[in-house]
Amino acid sequence: MHMFGRRKMNEADASILFVQSILKAGRDTWPGLVRNVQSLLEHDTAKINQDLAAFEFSIACLACQAEAIPNLFPGQQGARILWHTLDTIRNLPFGGVAIEAFGNYKTTWSRALEQGEIPSDAVANLLCERIGLVAAVDILGIRFRDPLLIELIGEAVVTTPAGWWKQHSS
């Protein structure tokens, strides 16, 4: 049934569609993002397993988009939808790895918020560590991960695709 142009579906089906949509968007976005940041990197991205990197990027996007669930759905419904989302991730190929990565990205997001940091930048930093993207700048003789790289990847993580739950919930 459609109401105001939106199809009604149960929580489990919505979670499956959510996970599939974000994973596809992440896989589709990753190659363009790599091309955009290549000039910042200290190495050729050919040395990075692009399939694994796209998968990690997609899981990071999924974890960031999942942060909206408790704010968009009342109490127990939000908890159920998150549970269905985790169950869907568990059933993916490499589900154990995906669940671990999802948990790490969600924990990183929460920790950044607690510490007054930009959560998308913290997730981007973790993503770079996990897939081996290296871009550094020297500031007063100390090497730091390039903030431009972190900003570009952080922005991509939270906007791939932007506001999925808000667009698909009634």
Coordinates of N, CA and C in Angstrom, one line a residue:
M1 N 0.8 -1.2 0.0 CA 0.0 0.0 0.0 C 0.9 1.2 0.0
H2 N 0.5 2.2 -0.8 CA 1.2 3.5 -0.8 C 0.5 4.6 -0.1
M3 N 1.2 5.3 0.7 CA 0.5 6.5 1.4 C 1.4 7.7 1.1
F4 N 0.8 8.7 0.5 CA 1.6 9.9 0.1 C 2.8 9.5 -0.7
G5 N 2.7 8.6 -1.6 CA 3.8 8.2 -2.5 C 4.8 7.3 -1.9
R6 N 4.6 6.8 -0.7 CA 5.6 5.9 0.0 C 4.9 4.6 0.2
R7 N 5.7 3.6 -0.1 CA 5.2 2.2 0.1 C 5.4 1.8 1.6
K8 N 4.4 1.2 2.2 CA 4.5 0.8 3.6 C 5.2 -0.6 3.6
M9 N 6.1 -0.8 4.6 CA 6.7 -2.1 4.7 C 7.0 -2.3 6.2
N10 N 7.3 -3.6 6.5 CA 7.6 -3.9 7.9 C 9.0 -3.5 8.2
E11 N 9.4 -3.5 9.5 CA 10.7 -3.1 9.9 C 11.8 -3.9 9.4
A12 N 11.6 -5.2 9.3 CA 12.7 -6.1 8.8 C 12.9 -5.8 7.3
D13 N 11.9 -5.7 6.6 CA 12.0 -5.4 5.1 C 12.7 -4.0 4.9
A14 N 12.3 -3.1 5.7 CA 12.9 -1.7 5.7 C 14.4 -1.8 6.0
S15 N 14.8 -2.6 6.9 CA 16.2 -2.7 7.3 C 17.0 -3.4 6.2
I16 N 16.4 -4.4 5.6 CA 17.1 -5.1 4.4 C 17.3 -4.1 3.3
L17 N 16.2 -3.3 3.0 CA 16.3 -2.3 1.9 C 17.4 -1.3 2.3
F18 N 17.4 -0.9 3.5 CA 18.4 0.1 4.0 C 19.8 -0.4 3.8
V19 N 20.1 -1.6 4.2 CA 21.4 -2.1 4.1 C 21.8 -2.3 2.6
Q20 N 20.9 -2.9 1.9 CA 21.2 -3.1 0.4 C 21.5 -1.8 -0.3
S21 N 20.6 -0.8 0.0 CA 20.8 0.6 -0.6 C 22.1 1.2 -0.3
I22 N 22.4 1.2 1.0 CA 23.7 1.9 1.4 C 24.9 1.1 0.9
L23 N 24.9 -0.2 0.9 CA 26.0 -0.9 0.4 C 26.2 -0.6 -1.1
K24 N 25.1 -0.6 -1.9 CA 25.2 -0.3 -3.3 C 25.7 1.1 -3.5
A25 N 25.2 2.1 -2.8 CA 25.6 3.5 -2.9 C 27.1 3.6 -2.6
G26 N 27.5 2.9 -1.5 CA 29.0 3.0 -1.2 C 29.8 2.4 -2.2
R27 N 29.5 1.2 -2.8 CA 30.2 0.6 -3.9 C 30.3 1.6 -5.1
D28 N 29.2 2.2 -5.4 CA 29.1 3.1 -6.6 C 29.9 4.4 -6.3
T29 N 30.0 4.9 -5.1 CA 30.6 6.1 -4.8 C 32.1 6.0 -4.7
W30 N 32.6 4.8 -4.2 CA 34.0 4.7 -3.8 C 35.0 5.0 -5.0
P31 N 34.8 4.5 -6.2 CA 35.8 4.7 -7.3 C 36.0 6.2 -7.5
G32 N 34.9 7.0 -7.6 CA 35.0 8.5 -7.8 C 35.7 9.2 -6.6
L33 N 35.4 8.7 -5.4 CA 36.0 9.3 -4.2 C 37.5 9.1 -4.3
V34 N 38.0 7.9 -4.7 CA 39.4 7.6 -4.8 C 40.0 8.5 -5.8
R35 N 39.4 8.6 -7.0 CA 39.9 9.5 -8.0 C 40.1 11.0 -7.4
N36 N 39.1 11.4 -6.6 CA 39.2 12.8 -6.1 C 40.3 13.0 -5.1
V37 N 40.6 11.9 -4.3 CA 41.7 12.1 -3.3 C 43.0 11.6 -3.7
Q38 N 43.2 11.0 -4.9 CA 44.4 10.4 -5.3 C 45.6 11.4 -5.2
S39 N 45.4 12.6 -5.6 CA 46.5 13.6 -5.5 C 47.0 13.9 -4.1
L40 N 46.2 13.5 -3.1 CA 46.6 13.8 -1.7 C 47.4 12.6 -1.1
L41 N 47.3 11.4 -1.8 CA 47.9 10.2 -1.2 C 49.4 10.1 -1.5
E42 N 50.0 9.4 -0.6 CA 51.5 9.2 -0.7 C 51.8 7.9 -1.5
H43 N 50.8 7.2 -1.9 CA 51.0 6.0 -2.7 C 49.9 5.8 -3.7
D44 N 50.2 4.9 -4.6 CA 49.2 4.6 -5.6 C 48.1 3.7 -5.0
T45 N 46.9 4.1 -5.3 CA 45.8 3.3 -4.8 C 45.7 1.9 -5.4
A46 N 46.4 1.6 -6.4 CA 46.5 0.3 -7.0 C 47.0 -0.7 -6.0
K47 N 47.7 -0.3 -5.0 CA 48.3 -1.2 -4.0 C 47.2 -1.6 -3.0
I48 N 46.0 -0.9 -3.0 CA 45.0 -1.2 -2.1 C 44.0 -2.1 -2.7
N49 N 43.5 -3.1 -2.0 CA 42.4 -3.9 -2.5 C 41.2 -3.1 -2.6
Q50 N 40.8 -2.7 -3.8 CA 39.7 -1.8 -4.0 C 38.3 -2.4 -3.6
D51 N 38.2 -3.7 -3.8 CA 36.9 -4.4 -3.4 C 36.8 -4.3 -1.9
L52 N 37.8 -4.6 -1.1 CA 37.8 -4.5 0.3 C 37.6 -3.0 0.8
A53 N 38.3 -2.1 0.1 CA 38.1 -0.7 0.4 C 36.7 -0.2 0.2
A54 N 36.1 -0.6 -0.9 CA 34.7 -0.2 -1.2 C 33.8 -0.8 -0.2
F55 N 34.0 -2.0 0.2 CA 33.2 -2.7 1.2 C 33.3 -1.9 2.6
E56 N 34.6 -1.6 3.0 CA 34.8 -0.9 4.2 C 34.1 0.5 4.2
F57 N 34.3 1.2 3.1 CA 33.6 2.5 2.9 C 32.1 2.3 3.0
S58 N 31.5 1.3 2.4 CA 30.1 1.1 2.5 C 29.6 0.8 3.9
I59 N 30.4 0.0 4.7 CA 30.1 -0.3 6.0 C 30.2 1.0 6.9
A60 N 31.2 1.8 6.6 CA 31.3 3.1 7.4 C 30.1 4.0 7.1
C61 N 29.6 4.0 5.8 CA 28.4 4.8 5.5 C 27.2 4.2 6.2
L62 N 27.1 2.9 6.2 CA 26.0 2.3 6.9 C 26.0 2.6 8.4
A63 N 27.1 2.6 9.0 CA 27.2 2.9 10.4 C 26.8 4.3 10.7
C64 N 27.2 5.2 9.8 CA 26.9 6.6 10.0 C 25.4 6.9 9.8
Q65 N 24.8 6.3 8.7 CA 23.4 6.4 8.5 C 22.5 5.8 9.6
A66 N 23.0 4.7 10.2 CA 22.3 4.1 11.3 C 22.2 4.9 12.5
E67 N 23.1 5.9 12.7 CA 23.1 6.8 13.8 C 21.8 7.6 13.9
A68 N 21.1 7.7 12.7 CA 19.8 8.5 12.7 C 18.6 7.7 13.2
I69 N 18.8 6.4 13.2 CA 17.6 5.5 13.6 C 17.0 5.9 14.9
P70 N 17.7 6.0 16.0 CA 17.1 6.4 17.3 C 16.4 7.7 17.3
N71 N 16.8 8.6 16.4 CA 16.2 10.0 16.4 C 15.0 10.0 15.5
L72 N 14.8 9.1 14.6 CA 13.7 9.1 13.7 C 12.6 8.2 14.1
F73 N 12.8 7.2 14.9 CA 11.8 6.3 15.3 C 11.7 6.3 16.8
P74 N 10.5 6.2 17.3 CA 10.2 6.2 18.8 C 10.8 4.9 19.5
G75 N 11.4 5.1 20.6 CA 11.9 4.1 21.5 C 12.2 2.7 21.0
Q76 N 11.2 1.8 21.3 CA 11.4 0.4 20.9 C 11.4 0.2 19.4
Q77 N 10.8 1.0 18.7 CA 10.8 0.8 17.2 C 12.2 1.0 16.7
G78 N 12.9 2.1 17.2 CA 14.2 2.3 16.8 C 15.2 1.2 17.1
A79 N 15.0 0.6 18.3 CA 15.8 -0.5 18.8 C 15.6 -1.7 17.9
R80 N 14.3 -2.0 17.5 CA 14.0 -3.1 16.7 C 14.6 -2.9 15.3
I81 N 14.5 -1.7 14.7 CA 15.0 -1.5 13.4 C 16.5 -1.7 13.4
L82 N 17.2 -1.2 14.5 CA 18.6 -1.4 14.6 C 19.0 -2.9 14.7
W83 N 18.2 -3.6 15.4 CA 18.4 -5.1 15.6 C 18.3 -5.7 14.2
H84 N 17.2 -5.4 13.5 CA 17.0 -6.0 12.1 C 18.2 -5.6 11.2
T85 N 18.7 -4.4 11.3 CA 19.8 -3.9 10.5 C 21.0 -4.8 10.8
L86 N 21.3 -5.0 12.1 CA 22.5 -5.8 12.5 C 22.3 -7.2 12.0
D87 N 21.1 -7.8 12.1 CA 20.8 -9.1 11.6 C 21.0 -9.2 10.1
T88 N 20.6 -8.2 9.4 CA 20.9 -8.2 7.9 C 22.4 -8.1 7.6
I89 N 23.1 -7.3 8.4 CA 24.6 -7.3 8.2 C 25.2 -8.6 8.5
R90 N 24.8 -9.3 9.6 CA 25.3 -10.6 10.0 C 25.1 -11.6 8.8
N91 N 24.1 -11.5 8.1 CA 23.8 -12.4 7.0 C 24.4 -12.1 5.7
L92 N 25.2 -11.0 5.6 CA 26.0 -10.7 4.4 C 27.1 -11.7 4.3
P93 N 27.7 -11.8 3.0 CA 28.9 -12.5 2.9 C 30.0 -11.7 3.7
F94 N 30.8 -12.4 4.4 CA 31.8 -11.7 5.3 C 31.0 -11.0 6.5
G95 N 29.9 -11.6 6.9 CA 29.1 -10.9 7.9 C 29.8 -10.7 9.2
G96 N 30.6 -11.6 9.6 CA 31.4 -11.4 10.9 C 32.3 -10.1 10.8
V97 N 33.0 -10.0 9.7 CA 33.9 -8.9 9.4 C 33.0 -7.6 9.3
A98 N 31.9 -7.7 8.7 CA 31.0 -6.5 8.5 C 30.5 -6.0 9.8
I99 N 30.1 -7.0 10.7 CA 29.5 -6.6 12.0 C 30.6 -6.0 12.9
E100 N 31.8 -6.5 12.8 CA 32.9 -5.9 13.6 C 33.2 -4.5 13.1
A101 N 33.3 -4.3 11.8 CA 33.6 -3.0 11.2 C 32.5 -2.0 11.6
F102 N 31.2 -2.5 11.4 CA 30.1 -1.6 11.7 C 30.2 -1.2 13.2
G103 N 30.4 -2.1 14.1 CA 30.6 -1.8 15.5 C 31.7 -0.8 15.8
N104 N 32.8 -1.0 15.1 CA 34.0 -0.1 15.3 C 33.6 1.3 14.8
Y105 N 33.0 1.4 13.7 CA 32.6 2.7 13.1 C 31.6 3.4 14.0
K106 N 30.6 2.7 14.5 CA 29.6 3.3 15.4 C 30.2 3.7 16.8
T107 N 31.1 2.9 17.3 CA 31.9 3.3 18.5 C 32.7 4.5 18.3
T108 N 33.4 4.6 17.2 CA 34.2 5.7 16.8 C 33.3 7.0 16.7
W109 N 32.2 6.9 16.1 CA 31.2 8.0 16.0 C 30.8 8.5 17.4
S110 N 30.4 7.6 18.2 CA 30.0 7.9 19.6 C 31.1 8.5 20.4
R111 N 32.2 8.0 20.4 CA 33.4 8.5 21.1 C 33.7 9.9 20.7
A112 N 33.7 10.1 19.4 CA 34.0 11.5 18.9 C 33.0 12.5 19.4
L113 N 31.7 12.1 19.4 CA 30.7 13.0 19.9 C 30.9 13.3 21.4
E114 N 31.3 12.3 22.2 CA 31.6 12.5 23.6 C 32.7 13.4 23.8
Q115 N 33.7 13.4 22.9 CA 34.9 14.1 23.1 C 34.9 15.5 22.4
G116 N 33.7 15.8 21.8 CA 33.5 17.1 21.1 C 34.3 17.2 19.8
E117 N 34.5 16.1 19.2 CA 35.2 16.0 17.9 C 34.1 15.9 16.8
I118 N 34.6 16.0 15.6 CA 33.7 15.9 14.4 C 33.6 14.4 14.1
P119 N 32.4 13.8 14.3 CA 32.3 12.3 14.2 C 32.6 11.8 12.8
S120 N 32.2 12.5 11.8 CA 32.5 12.0 10.4 C 34.0 12.0 10.2
D121 N 34.7 12.9 10.7 CA 36.2 12.9 10.6 C 36.8 11.8 11.3
A122 N 36.3 11.4 12.5 CA 36.8 10.3 13.3 C 36.5 9.0 12.5
V123 N 35.4 8.9 11.9 CA 35.0 7.7 11.1 C 36.0 7.6 9.9
A124 N 36.2 8.7 9.2 CA 37.0 8.8 8.1 C 38.5 8.4 8.4
N125 N 38.9 8.8 9.6 CA 40.3 8.5 10.0 C 40.4 7.0 10.3
L126 N 39.4 6.4 10.9 CA 39.4 5.0 11.1 C 39.4 4.2 9.8
L127 N 38.5 4.7 8.9 CA 38.5 4.0 7.6 C 39.8 4.1 6.9
C128 N 40.5 5.2 6.9 CA 41.8 5.3 6.3 C 42.8 4.3 6.9
E129 N 42.8 4.2 8.3 CA 43.6 3.2 9.0 C 43.3 1.8 8.5
R130 N 42.0 1.5 8.5 CA 41.6 0.1 8.2 C 42.0 -0.3 6.7
I131 N 41.9 0.6 5.8 CA 42.2 0.2 4.4 C 43.6 0.6 3.9
G132 N 44.3 1.4 4.7 CA 45.7 1.7 4.4 C 45.9 2.9 3.5
L133 N 44.9 3.9 3.5 CA 45.1 5.1 2.8 C 46.0 6.0 3.6
V134 N 47.1 6.4 3.0 CA 48.1 7.2 3.7 C 48.3 8.6 3.0
A135 N 48.0 9.6 3.7 CA 48.3 11.0 3.3 C 48.6 11.8 4.5
A136 N 49.8 12.4 4.5 CA 50.2 13.1 5.7 C 50.8 14.4 5.4
V137 N 50.7 15.3 6.4 CA 51.3 16.7 6.2 C 52.1 16.9 7.5
D138 N 53.2 17.7 7.3 CA 54.0 18.0 8.4 C 53.6 19.4 9.0
I139 N 53.3 19.4 10.3 CA 53.0 20.6 11.0 C 54.0 20.7 12.2
L140 N 54.8 21.7 12.1 CA 55.8 21.9 13.1 C 56.7 20.7 13.4
G141 N 57.0 20.0 12.3 CA 57.9 18.8 12.4 C 57.2 17.6 12.8
I142 N 55.9 17.6 13.0 CA 55.1 16.4 13.4 C 54.2 16.0 12.2
R143 N 54.2 14.7 11.9 CA 53.4 14.3 10.7 C 52.0 13.9 11.2
F144 N 51.0 14.5 10.5 CA 49.6 14.2 10.8 C 48.9 13.7 9.5
R145 N 47.8 13.0 9.7 CA 47.1 12.5 8.6 C 46.5 13.8 7.9
D146 N 46.5 13.9 6.6 CA 46.1 15.1 5.9 C 44.7 15.4 6.3
P147 N 44.4 16.6 6.9 CA 43.1 17.0 7.2 C 42.1 17.1 6.0
L148 N 42.7 17.5 4.9 CA 41.8 17.6 3.7 C 41.3 16.2 3.3
L149 N 42.2 15.2 3.3 CA 41.8 13.8 3.0 C 40.7 13.4 4.0
I150 N 40.9 13.6 5.2 CA 39.9 13.2 6.3 C 38.6 14.0 6.0
E151 N 38.6 15.2 5.7 CA 37.4 16.0 5.5 C 36.7 15.5 4.2
L152 N 37.4 15.2 3.2 CA 36.7 14.7 1.9 C 36.1 13.4 2.1
I153 N 36.8 12.5 2.8 CA 36.3 11.1 3.0 C 35.1 11.2 4.1
G154 N 35.3 12.0 5.1 CA 34.3 12.2 6.1 C 33.0 12.7 5.5
E155 N 33.1 13.6 4.6 CA 31.9 14.2 4.0 C 31.2 13.1 3.1
A156 N 32.0 12.3 2.4 CA 31.5 11.3 1.6 C 30.8 10.2 2.4
V157 N 31.3 9.9 3.6 CA 30.8 8.9 4.4 C 29.4 9.2 4.9
V158 N 29.2 10.5 5.3 CA 27.9 10.9 5.8 C 26.9 11.3 4.7
T159 N 27.3 11.4 3.5 CA 26.4 11.9 2.4 C 26.1 10.8 1.4
T160 N 26.5 9.5 1.7 CA 26.4 8.4 0.7 C 25.4 7.4 1.3
P161 N 24.2 7.4 0.9 CA 23.4 8.5 0.4 C 22.9 9.3 1.6
A162 N 22.7 10.5 1.4 CA 22.3 11.4 2.5 C 20.9 11.1 3.0
G163 N 20.7 11.0 4.3 CA 19.4 11.0 4.9 C 18.5 9.9 4.4
W164 N 19.0 8.6 4.3 CA 18.2 7.5 3.8 C 17.0 7.3 4.6
W165 N 17.1 7.2 5.9 CA 15.9 6.9 6.7 C 14.9 8.0 6.6
K166 N 15.4 9.3 6.6 CA 14.4 10.4 6.5 C 13.6 10.4 5.2
Q167 N 14.3 10.0 4.2 CA 13.7 9.9 2.8 C 12.7 8.7 2.8
H168 N 12.9 7.6 3.5 CA 12.1 6.4 3.4 C 11.2 6.1 4.5
S169 N 11.2 6.9 5.5 CA 10.3 6.7 6.7 C 9.1 7.6 6.5
S170 N 8.0 7.1 7.1 CA 6.8 8.0 7.0 C 6.5 8.7 8.3

